């Protein structure tokens, strides 16, 4: 299959409907549809991120009437940037798209460059909103209908990066777009693929600014455009941390990435006021509060961490992070805060002269999280993203199955709104977990129903007996002695009952049936360690049981191959108790044990599932590290989780997902689902998600340098 999407332009009138003017895409498929398969996975929380970018004037008191939604309510829109109204990039975009812009008479009221996740993958768009005054947007005047002109600056799968990738933190300098992309493999396990690139908007010439082998986050271009500052692990690399990343700040020439120098030890999210002044955030080593600091670079002489003066700007007593500055503005900065008295993340201004805060968003939407502020170059406007107010406008559809473009021909990739999905043998139905409870739906998202009320995970269908699903029920994240047992449920019975296949409750979990439906492999803590056992599929351990693996470590998350020849599983046997998991395979008769991913690297590789032809496996892994500063997103337990596939011998590892969410619990089915979203109307309140749990209201000391939580049963997504 070969997608070649050409320039994708569309114009949106009003806020509710869009008219696609040009959508030129050619689609060729040279693959037999019968050989096509589908992979399903879950992203924790993602179904609730209805983000749009909003703006308020920064110089007058905030009010609901003044808040303007800039983006169009489609997909997830975040991490905006206001282009300088005089920038050459802006006039360049105007020239390129005369046909669109000539439809309007006045200058745009607001222009924005931002990240958007259309088609399930991220790209960078430019949008201009036209209306005589911003206030008229909210007044819904019949005369002044605001007009939106939208231009896709960086197609997610375009010629710039042939491979699917995450895009982040765009900004414009001259006629170049500066941004983060994950399209190049770092080449090393557990090393982030996030790097800063510069793309000329006209020629599409793209230059990598981050040296090969390093990862950079959160780029910020200085007012002159000459310098770019980033947060980076440098040569040190990622240590597995998922709270404060403890990055350092580096500066390099925006033109070609040269003259790279570390300017601040320990800091992230840099932003410039002038070419010598950078604000950034860090969690204070003294008092544990996240705070904004200022770094002043020397005007003469060598720039180094020794010659740069660092001063704390915001006081302890509240968390202050993700600062934003504007050119030459020495009066105030914009920040996100978590105050001890509030459970919500809000945008505030911090007055640099009086050393006091001015709240911006709390009076408008007190119980909504607001993320990653940014200021216009003339300081008059502040932007941020938050969940769109679904009660106020057309309800968004809820994506039950969200299609994602992916780099492997013949595979249809979907994000399911539920964890531990699995296909019925014919592929017509999908089981999934939504705690607490096990659910089943038809492949088109219809007929959703709960089939088990209690806590249950994961799901696996009997390959022979129709309607029979195996799962385990009991507490999760539990110790070896927790009461968890394997059950089978016949969901086609009129009154659903379940059969208990294990009795002792010794943390018996992760059942996977053999292809003939006679046996079930699972993990159990009955010996005091979690190892693999096989039981009779109908009579359970009372019928027959034998132990497949044995040792003082954890073997778990097993999956039986379609040929019956192999069982693949995750194990920490290389370093028991460390939290490091790798994949192994073994014959059901206990012979042939070997490691699957030879260079697993001591990270977290979990939840393997065989391809329908048994030659490959899909799994979740921290192989590509983290892709963004974790504090800039809603809570993710395991933000490094991405979906990969590899051959059964561990060769040809391919990355399927690119984002800053926790992707996990994949499954692989022999049916091909047409690559289109399956949506249902939202039931109940949308947009409910947690802010970073560890960003507590108390000083936050975290686990300094502790790489991995030493919990051996920690699974993705629950
Ligand atoms: C843009 O250019 C105009 C005229 O050249 C100037 O008056 C204005 O200050 C500039 N604005 C910015 C934000 O640089
Ligand atoms: C299911 O339960 C209902 C209500 O208890 C009962 O009337 C019905 O006979 C049951 N059906 C079967 C097949 O057992
Ligand atoms: C174990 O099973 C594998 C594959 O199913 C088979 O090739 C092998 O001969 C068996 N070994 C023994 C000792 O039975
Ligand atoms: C692991 O990776 C390194 C470099 O990436 C390579 O030299 C080595 O051969 C690999 N080892 C295995 C067992 O694949």
PDB file of C-alpha atoms in Angstrom, residues 128-380:
ATOM      1  CA  UNK A 128      -5.823  32.023  10.501  1.00  0.00           C
ATOM      2  CA  UNK A 129      -9.107  33.182  12.027  1.00  0.00           C
ATOM      3  CA  UNK A 130     -10.769  36.133  10.342  1.00  0.00           C
ATOM      4  CA  UNK A 131     -13.287  38.300  12.114  1.00  0.00           C
ATOM      5  CA  UNK A 132     -13.500  42.024  12.678  1.00  0.00           C
ATOM      6  CA  UNK A 133     -12.897  41.663  16.339  1.00  0.00           C
ATOM      7  CA  UNK A 134     -12.266  38.724  18.536  1.00  0.00           C
ATOM      8  CA  UNK A 135     -15.230  39.510  20.756  1.00  0.00           C
ATOM      9  CA  UNK A 136     -17.580  39.005  17.844  1.00  0.00           C
ATOM     10  CA  UNK A 137     -16.525  35.406  17.618  1.00  0.00           C
ATOM     11  CA  UNK A 138     -18.195  34.686  20.890  1.00  0.00           C
ATOM     12  CA  UNK A 139     -21.177  36.888  20.290  1.00  0.00           C
ATOM     13  CA  UNK A 140     -22.211  34.607  17.397  1.00  0.00           C
ATOM     14  CA  UNK A 141     -23.294  37.611  15.454  1.00  0.00           C
ATOM     15  CA  UNK A 142     -25.218  36.642  12.351  1.00  0.00           C
ATOM     16  CA  UNK A 143     -23.347  39.257  10.386  1.00  0.00           C
ATOM     17  CA  UNK A 144     -19.795  38.520  11.416  1.00  0.00           C
ATOM     18  CA  UNK A 145     -19.213  34.834  10.952  1.00  0.00           C
ATOM     19  CA  UNK A 146     -15.596  34.111  11.689  1.00  0.00           C
ATOM     20  CA  UNK A 147     -13.761  32.357   8.929  1.00  0.00           C
ATOM     21  CA  UNK A 148     -10.955  29.912   9.430  1.00  0.00           C
ATOM     22  CA  UNK A 149      -8.261  29.258   6.889  1.00  0.00           C
ATOM     23  CA  UNK A 150      -6.287  26.147   7.611  1.00  0.00           C
ATOM     24  CA  UNK A 151      -3.078  25.051   5.897  1.00  0.00           C
ATOM     25  CA  UNK A 152      -1.250  21.820   6.562  1.00  0.00           C
ATOM     26  CA  UNK A 153       2.385  22.855   6.950  1.00  0.00           C
ATOM     27  CA  UNK A 154       3.828  19.478   7.703  1.00  0.00           C
ATOM     28  CA  UNK A 155       1.890  16.434   6.559  1.00  0.00           C
ATOM     29  CA  UNK A 156       2.436  13.678   9.024  1.00  0.00           C
ATOM     30  CA  UNK A 157       3.282  11.176   6.305  1.00  0.00           C
ATOM     31  CA  UNK A 158       4.517  13.554   3.667  1.00  0.00           C
ATOM     32  CA  UNK A 159       7.757  13.792   1.773  1.00  0.00           C
ATOM     33  CA  UNK A 160       9.612  15.306   4.726  1.00  0.00           C
ATOM     34  CA  UNK A 161       9.451  12.257   6.856  1.00  0.00           C
ATOM     35  CA  UNK A 162       8.303   9.221   4.912  1.00  0.00           C
ATOM     36  CA  UNK A 163       7.885   7.332   8.098  1.00  0.00           C
ATOM     37  CA  UNK A 164       5.026   8.067  10.449  1.00  0.00           C
ATOM     38  CA  UNK A 165       6.178  10.129  13.408  1.00  0.00           C
ATOM     39  CA  UNK A 166       5.219  12.388  16.269  1.00  0.00           C
ATOM     40  CA  UNK A 167       5.523  16.122  15.657  1.00  0.00           C
ATOM     41  CA  UNK A 168       5.784  18.612  18.505  1.00  0.00           C
ATOM     42  CA  UNK A 169       6.502  22.210  19.569  1.00  0.00           C
ATOM     43  CA  UNK A 170       6.483  23.992  16.185  1.00  0.00           C
ATOM     44  CA  UNK A 171       7.751  27.538  15.696  1.00  0.00           C
ATOM     45  CA  UNK A 172       8.631  29.671  12.677  1.00  0.00           C
ATOM     46  CA  UNK A 173      11.854  31.447  11.863  1.00  0.00           C
ATOM     47  CA  UNK A 174      12.271  33.114   8.481  1.00  0.00           C
ATOM     48  CA  UNK A 175      10.656  30.712   6.033  1.00  0.00           C
ATOM     49  CA  UNK A 176      11.516  27.688   8.149  1.00  0.00           C
ATOM     50  CA  UNK A 177       9.460  25.602  10.485  1.00  0.00           C
ATOM     51  CA  UNK A 178      11.400  24.425  13.557  1.00  0.00           C
ATOM     52  CA  UNK A 179       9.875  21.407  15.307  1.00  0.00           C
ATOM     53  CA  UNK A 180      10.405  18.071  17.024  1.00  0.00           C
ATOM     54  CA  UNK A 181       9.904  14.890  15.027  1.00  0.00           C
ATOM     55  CA  UNK A 182      10.441  11.213  15.854  1.00  0.00           C
ATOM     56  CA  UNK A 183      10.781   9.943  12.284  1.00  0.00           C
ATOM     57  CA  UNK A 184      14.397   8.800  12.574  1.00  0.00           C
ATOM     58  CA  UNK A 185      15.281   5.681  14.546  1.00  0.00           C
ATOM     59  CA  UNK A 186      17.782   6.587  17.246  1.00  0.00           C
ATOM     60  CA  UNK A 187      19.498   3.302  16.477  1.00  0.00           C
ATOM     61  CA  UNK A 188      19.897   2.384  20.115  1.00  0.00           C
ATOM     62  CA  UNK A 189      17.493   0.723  22.547  1.00  0.00           C
ATOM     63  CA  UNK A 190      15.777   2.998  25.074  1.00  0.00           C
ATOM     64  CA  UNK A 191      17.066   6.106  23.313  1.00  0.00           C
ATOM     65  CA  UNK A 192      14.409   8.651  22.358  1.00  0.00           C
ATOM     66  CA  UNK A 193      13.777   9.321  18.676  1.00  0.00           C
ATOM     67  CA  UNK A 194      12.757  12.932  19.392  1.00  0.00           C
ATOM     68  CA  UNK A 195      15.006  15.350  17.519  1.00  0.00           C
ATOM     69  CA  UNK A 196      14.724  18.945  16.314  1.00  0.00           C
ATOM     70  CA  UNK A 197      14.386  19.608  12.576  1.00  0.00           C
ATOM     71  CA  UNK A 198      14.134  22.676  10.384  1.00  0.00           C
ATOM     72  CA  UNK A 199      12.042  22.494   7.214  1.00  0.00           C
ATOM     73  CA  UNK A 200      11.882  25.225   4.564  1.00  0.00           C
ATOM     74  CA  UNK A 201       8.201  25.814   3.836  1.00  0.00           C
ATOM     75  CA  UNK A 202       8.796  26.326   0.130  1.00  0.00           C
ATOM     76  CA  UNK A 203      11.480  23.852  -0.901  1.00  0.00           C
ATOM     77  CA  UNK A 204      10.612  21.367   1.879  1.00  0.00           C
ATOM     78  CA  UNK A 205      14.342  21.006   2.403  1.00  0.00           C
ATOM     79  CA  UNK A 206      14.698  19.481   5.863  1.00  0.00           C
ATOM     80  CA  UNK A 207      17.724  19.644   8.087  1.00  0.00           C
ATOM     81  CA  UNK A 208      18.253  17.752  11.316  1.00  0.00           C
ATOM     82  CA  UNK A 209      19.510  20.159  13.980  1.00  0.00           C
ATOM     83  CA  UNK A 210      19.984  17.595  16.770  1.00  0.00           C
ATOM     84  CA  UNK A 211      23.208  15.603  16.411  1.00  0.00           C
ATOM     85  CA  UNK A 212      22.709  11.947  15.496  1.00  0.00           C
ATOM     86  CA  UNK A 213      22.559   9.779  18.567  1.00  0.00           C
ATOM     87  CA  UNK A 214      21.094  12.520  20.797  1.00  0.00           C
ATOM     88  CA  UNK A 215      17.501  13.437  21.622  1.00  0.00           C
ATOM     89  CA  UNK A 216      16.138  16.957  22.086  1.00  0.00           C
ATOM     90  CA  UNK A 217      12.786  18.188  23.401  1.00  0.00           C
ATOM     91  CA  UNK A 218      10.938  21.521  23.663  1.00  0.00           C
ATOM     92  CA  UNK A 219      12.834  23.674  21.144  1.00  0.00           C
ATOM     93  CA  UNK A 220      12.588  27.461  21.429  1.00  0.00           C
ATOM     94  CA  UNK A 221      13.977  29.905  18.879  1.00  0.00           C
ATOM     95  CA  UNK A 222      15.490  33.192  20.120  1.00  0.00           C
ATOM     96  CA  UNK A 223      13.849  36.490  19.036  1.00  0.00           C
ATOM     97  CA  UNK A 224      16.567  37.090  16.433  1.00  0.00           C
ATOM     98  CA  UNK A 225      16.097  33.562  15.133  1.00  0.00           C
ATOM     99  CA  UNK A 226      19.825  32.906  15.410  1.00  0.00           C
ATOM    100  CA  UNK A 227      19.771  30.563  18.396  1.00  0.00           C
ATOM    101  CA  UNK A 228      17.635  27.632  19.410  1.00  0.00           C
ATOM    102  CA  UNK A 229      17.463  26.275  22.964  1.00  0.00           C
ATOM    103  CA  UNK A 230      16.342  22.726  23.783  1.00  0.00           C
ATOM    104  CA  UNK A 231      15.965  20.357  26.721  1.00  0.00           C
ATOM    105  CA  UNK A 232      18.193  17.318  26.244  1.00  0.00           C
ATOM    106  CA  UNK A 233      19.654  14.342  28.058  1.00  0.00           C
ATOM    107  CA  UNK A 234      22.860  14.964  26.133  1.00  0.00           C
ATOM    108  CA  UNK A 235      25.234  12.020  25.911  1.00  0.00           C
ATOM    109  CA  UNK A 236      23.888  10.706  29.205  1.00  0.00           C
ATOM    110  CA  UNK A 237      20.688   9.382  27.606  1.00  0.00           C
ATOM    111  CA  UNK A 238      17.400   8.511  29.250  1.00  0.00           C
ATOM    112  CA  UNK A 239      17.611   6.780  32.621  1.00  0.00           C
ATOM    113  CA  UNK A 240      14.028   5.492  32.668  1.00  0.00           C
ATOM    114  CA  UNK A 241      12.634   8.394  34.678  1.00  0.00           C
ATOM    115  CA  UNK A 242       9.014   9.333  33.905  1.00  0.00           C
ATOM    116  CA  UNK A 243       8.390  12.291  36.174  1.00  0.00           C
ATOM    117  CA  UNK A 244      11.005  14.967  36.042  1.00  0.00           C
ATOM    118  CA  UNK A 245      13.277  14.021  33.167  1.00  0.00           C
ATOM    119  CA  UNK A 246      16.269  15.954  34.592  1.00  0.00           C
ATOM    120  CA  UNK A 247      17.258  17.251  31.216  1.00  0.00           C
ATOM    121  CA  UNK A 248      19.872  19.966  30.686  1.00  0.00           C
ATOM    122  CA  UNK A 249      19.491  23.001  28.454  1.00  0.00           C
ATOM    123  CA  UNK A 250      21.564  23.274  25.302  1.00  0.00           C
ATOM    124  CA  UNK A 251      21.785  26.084  22.784  1.00  0.00           C
ATOM    125  CA  UNK A 252      22.805  25.802  19.111  1.00  0.00           C
ATOM    126  CA  UNK A 253      22.622  27.798  15.872  1.00  0.00           C
ATOM    127  CA  UNK A 254      19.151  27.510  14.346  1.00  0.00           C
ATOM    128  CA  UNK A 255      20.665  27.544  10.866  1.00  0.00           C
ATOM    129  CA  UNK A 256      22.508  24.254  11.065  1.00  0.00           C
ATOM    130  CA  UNK A 257      22.599  23.003  14.652  1.00  0.00           C
ATOM    131  CA  UNK A 258      26.277  23.886  15.051  1.00  0.00           C
ATOM    132  CA  UNK A 259      28.010  25.540  18.049  1.00  0.00           C
ATOM    133  CA  UNK A 260      25.939  23.361  20.348  1.00  0.00           C
ATOM    134  CA  UNK A 261      26.730  24.112  23.986  1.00  0.00           C
ATOM    135  CA  UNK A 262      25.233  23.182  27.328  1.00  0.00           C
ATOM    136  CA  UNK A 263      24.113  26.364  29.091  1.00  0.00           C
ATOM    137  CA  UNK A 264      22.198  25.041  32.117  1.00  0.00           C
ATOM    138  CA  UNK A 265      22.538  21.858  34.127  1.00  0.00           C
ATOM    139  CA  UNK A 266      19.129  20.546  35.109  1.00  0.00           C
ATOM    140  CA  UNK A 267      16.320  22.353  33.365  1.00  0.00           C
ATOM    141  CA  UNK A 268      13.656  22.031  30.700  1.00  0.00           C
ATOM    142  CA  UNK A 269      11.131  23.945  28.568  1.00  0.00           C
ATOM    143  CA  UNK A 270      13.423  26.869  27.667  1.00  0.00           C
ATOM    144  CA  UNK A 271      12.111  30.134  26.229  1.00  0.00           C
ATOM    145  CA  UNK A 272      13.940  33.321  25.249  1.00  0.00           C
ATOM    146  CA  UNK A 273      13.296  36.958  26.102  1.00  0.00           C
ATOM    147  CA  UNK A 274      16.270  38.216  24.117  1.00  0.00           C
ATOM    148  CA  UNK A 275      19.299  36.472  22.675  1.00  0.00           C
ATOM    149  CA  UNK A 276      20.977  36.359  26.102  1.00  0.00           C
ATOM    150  CA  UNK A 277      18.094  35.549  28.428  1.00  0.00           C
ATOM    151  CA  UNK A 278      16.377  32.184  28.780  1.00  0.00           C
ATOM    152  CA  UNK A 279      13.615  31.226  31.196  1.00  0.00           C
ATOM    153  CA  UNK A 280      13.131  27.532  31.988  1.00  0.00           C
ATOM    154  CA  UNK A 281      11.604  25.209  34.580  1.00  0.00           C
ATOM    155  CA  UNK A 282      13.159  22.785  37.022  1.00  0.00           C
ATOM    156  CA  UNK A 283      12.039  21.039  40.176  1.00  0.00           C
ATOM    157  CA  UNK A 284      13.968  22.728  42.949  1.00  0.00           C
ATOM    158  CA  UNK A 285      16.542  20.443  44.548  1.00  0.00           C
ATOM    159  CA  UNK A 286      16.190  22.424  47.798  1.00  0.00           C
ATOM    160  CA  UNK A 287      12.438  22.546  48.409  1.00  0.00           C
ATOM    161  CA  UNK A 288      10.893  20.229  45.787  1.00  0.00           C
ATOM    162  CA  UNK A 289       8.645  22.829  44.156  1.00  0.00           C
ATOM    163  CA  UNK A 290       8.663  23.070  40.383  1.00  0.00           C
ATOM    164  CA  UNK A 291       9.757  26.641  39.652  1.00  0.00           C
ATOM    165  CA  UNK A 292      10.758  28.942  36.839  1.00  0.00           C
ATOM    166  CA  UNK A 293      14.374  30.083  36.629  1.00  0.00           C
ATOM    167  CA  UNK A 294      16.201  32.614  34.504  1.00  0.00           C
ATOM    168  CA  UNK A 295      19.534  31.956  32.810  1.00  0.00           C
ATOM    169  CA  UNK A 296      21.602  34.915  31.663  1.00  0.00           C
ATOM    170  CA  UNK A 297      24.191  34.133  29.003  1.00  0.00           C
ATOM    171  CA  UNK A 298      27.422  36.184  28.912  1.00  0.00           C
ATOM    172  CA  UNK A 299      27.549  38.783  26.143  1.00  0.00           C
ATOM    173  CA  UNK A 300      31.263  38.306  25.693  1.00  0.00           C
ATOM    174  CA  UNK A 301      33.477  35.312  26.175  1.00  0.00           C
ATOM    175  CA  UNK A 302      32.790  31.617  26.107  1.00  0.00           C
ATOM    176  CA  UNK A 303      29.300  30.376  26.897  1.00  0.00           C
ATOM    177  CA  UNK A 304      29.252  27.401  29.260  1.00  0.00           C
ATOM    178  CA  UNK A 305      27.380  26.235  32.328  1.00  0.00           C
ATOM    179  CA  UNK A 306      30.035  28.085  34.382  1.00  0.00           C
ATOM    180  CA  UNK A 307      29.626  31.434  32.632  1.00  0.00           C
ATOM    181  CA  UNK A 308      25.806  31.385  32.617  1.00  0.00           C
ATOM    182  CA  UNK A 309      24.120  32.980  35.657  1.00  0.00           C
ATOM    183  CA  UNK A 310      21.032  31.126  36.889  1.00  0.00           C
ATOM    184  CA  UNK A 311      18.483  32.722  39.226  1.00  0.00           C
ATOM    185  CA  UNK A 312      15.230  31.362  40.583  1.00  0.00           C
ATOM    186  CA  UNK A 313      12.279  33.524  39.534  1.00  0.00           C
ATOM    187  CA  UNK A 314       9.123  32.040  41.081  1.00  0.00           C
ATOM    188  CA  UNK A 315       8.811  31.390  44.807  1.00  0.00           C
ATOM    189  CA  UNK A 316       8.272  28.044  46.560  1.00  0.00           C
ATOM    190  CA  UNK A 317       4.788  27.234  47.805  1.00  0.00           C
ATOM    191  CA  UNK A 318       3.239  26.283  44.455  1.00  0.00           C
ATOM    192  CA  UNK A 319       4.361  24.374  41.372  1.00  0.00           C
ATOM    193  CA  UNK A 320       5.176  26.669  38.438  1.00  0.00           C
ATOM    194  CA  UNK A 321       6.239  25.198  35.106  1.00  0.00           C
ATOM    195  CA  UNK A 322       6.180  25.359  31.274  1.00  0.00           C
ATOM    196  CA  UNK A 323       7.065  29.086  31.129  1.00  0.00           C
ATOM    197  CA  UNK A 324       6.423  31.236  28.065  1.00  0.00           C
ATOM    198  CA  UNK A 325       8.066  34.544  27.198  1.00  0.00           C
ATOM    199  CA  UNK A 326       7.736  37.109  24.457  1.00  0.00           C
ATOM    200  CA  UNK A 327      10.402  39.092  22.685  1.00  0.00           C
ATOM    201  CA  UNK A 328      11.840  41.844  24.862  1.00  0.00           C
ATOM    202  CA  UNK A 329       9.123  41.496  27.488  1.00  0.00           C
ATOM    203  CA  UNK A 330      10.839  42.005  30.837  1.00  0.00           C
ATOM    204  CA  UNK A 331       7.575  42.711  32.651  1.00  0.00           C
ATOM    205  CA  UNK A 332       5.853  39.346  32.725  1.00  0.00           C
ATOM    206  CA  UNK A 333       5.989  35.732  31.665  1.00  0.00           C
ATOM    207  CA  UNK A 334       3.168  33.212  31.294  1.00  0.00           C
ATOM    208  CA  UNK A 335       3.277  29.939  33.248  1.00  0.00           C
ATOM    209  CA  UNK A 336       1.200  26.905  34.176  1.00  0.00           C
ATOM    210  CA  UNK A 337       0.698  26.364  37.905  1.00  0.00           C
ATOM    211  CA  UNK A 338      -0.570  23.803  40.365  1.00  0.00           C
ATOM    212  CA  UNK A 339      -1.498  25.592  43.555  1.00  0.00           C
ATOM    213  CA  UNK A 340      -1.783  23.608  46.808  1.00  0.00           C
ATOM    214  CA  UNK A 341      -5.441  24.570  47.134  1.00  0.00           C
ATOM    215  CA  UNK A 342      -6.319  23.469  43.597  1.00  0.00           C
ATOM    216  CA  UNK A 343      -6.550  20.109  41.846  1.00  0.00           C
ATOM    217  CA  UNK A 344      -6.375  21.831  38.481  1.00  0.00           C
ATOM    218  CA  UNK A 345      -3.568  23.087  36.318  1.00  0.00           C
ATOM    219  CA  UNK A 346      -4.097  26.742  35.393  1.00  0.00           C
ATOM    220  CA  UNK A 347      -2.446  29.430  33.340  1.00  0.00           C
ATOM    221  CA  UNK A 348      -1.172  32.511  35.160  1.00  0.00           C
ATOM    222  CA  UNK A 349       1.006  35.475  34.384  1.00  0.00           C
ATOM    223  CA  UNK A 350       3.954  36.181  36.646  1.00  0.00           C
ATOM    224  CA  UNK A 351       4.854  39.855  37.050  1.00  0.00           C
ATOM    225  CA  UNK A 352       8.658  39.987  36.971  1.00  0.00           C
ATOM    226  CA  UNK A 353       8.795  43.491  38.437  1.00  0.00           C
ATOM    227  CA  UNK A 354       6.438  43.015  41.370  1.00  0.00           C
ATOM    228  CA  UNK A 355       7.105  39.289  41.796  1.00  0.00           C
ATOM    229  CA  UNK A 356       3.436  38.438  41.868  1.00  0.00           C
ATOM    230  CA  UNK A 357       1.052  36.167  40.000  1.00  0.00           C
ATOM    231  CA  UNK A 358      -1.996  37.189  38.031  1.00  0.00           C
ATOM    232  CA  UNK A 359      -4.451  34.324  37.446  1.00  0.00           C
ATOM    233  CA  UNK A 360      -5.725  33.965  33.902  1.00  0.00           C
ATOM    234  CA  UNK A 361      -7.848  30.857  33.387  1.00  0.00           C
ATOM    235  CA  UNK A 362      -9.195  29.987  36.845  1.00  0.00           C
ATOM    236  CA  UNK A 363     -12.062  32.469  36.726  1.00  0.00           C
ATOM    237  CA  UNK A 364     -13.114  31.212  33.287  1.00  0.00           C
ATOM    238  CA  UNK A 365     -12.962  27.431  33.649  1.00  0.00           C
ATOM    239  CA  UNK A 366     -11.976  26.618  37.238  1.00  0.00           C
ATOM    240  CA  UNK A 367     -12.319  22.853  36.878  1.00  0.00           C
ATOM    241  CA  UNK A 368     -10.408  22.328  33.660  1.00  0.00           C
ATOM    242  CA  UNK A 369      -6.720  21.632  33.178  1.00  0.00           C
ATOM    243  CA  UNK A 370      -4.906  24.181  31.004  1.00  0.00           C
ATOM    244  CA  UNK A 371      -1.631  23.311  29.354  1.00  0.00           C
ATOM    245  CA  UNK A 372       1.515  24.849  27.905  1.00  0.00           C
ATOM    246  CA  UNK A 373       0.938  28.611  27.593  1.00  0.00           C
ATOM    247  CA  UNK A 374       2.480  30.712  24.819  1.00  0.00           C
ATOM    248  CA  UNK A 375       2.553  34.455  24.179  1.00  0.00           C
ATOM    249  CA  UNK A 376       2.279  36.491  20.993  1.00  0.00           C
ATOM    250  CA  UNK A 377       5.447  38.320  20.000  1.00  0.00           C
ATOM    251  CA  UNK A 378       3.871  41.663  20.972  1.00  0.00           C
ATOM    252  CA  UNK A 379       2.808  40.206  24.374  1.00  0.00           C
ATOM    253  CA  UNK A 380      -0.862  41.147  23.899  1.00  0.00           C
TER     254      UNK A 380
END
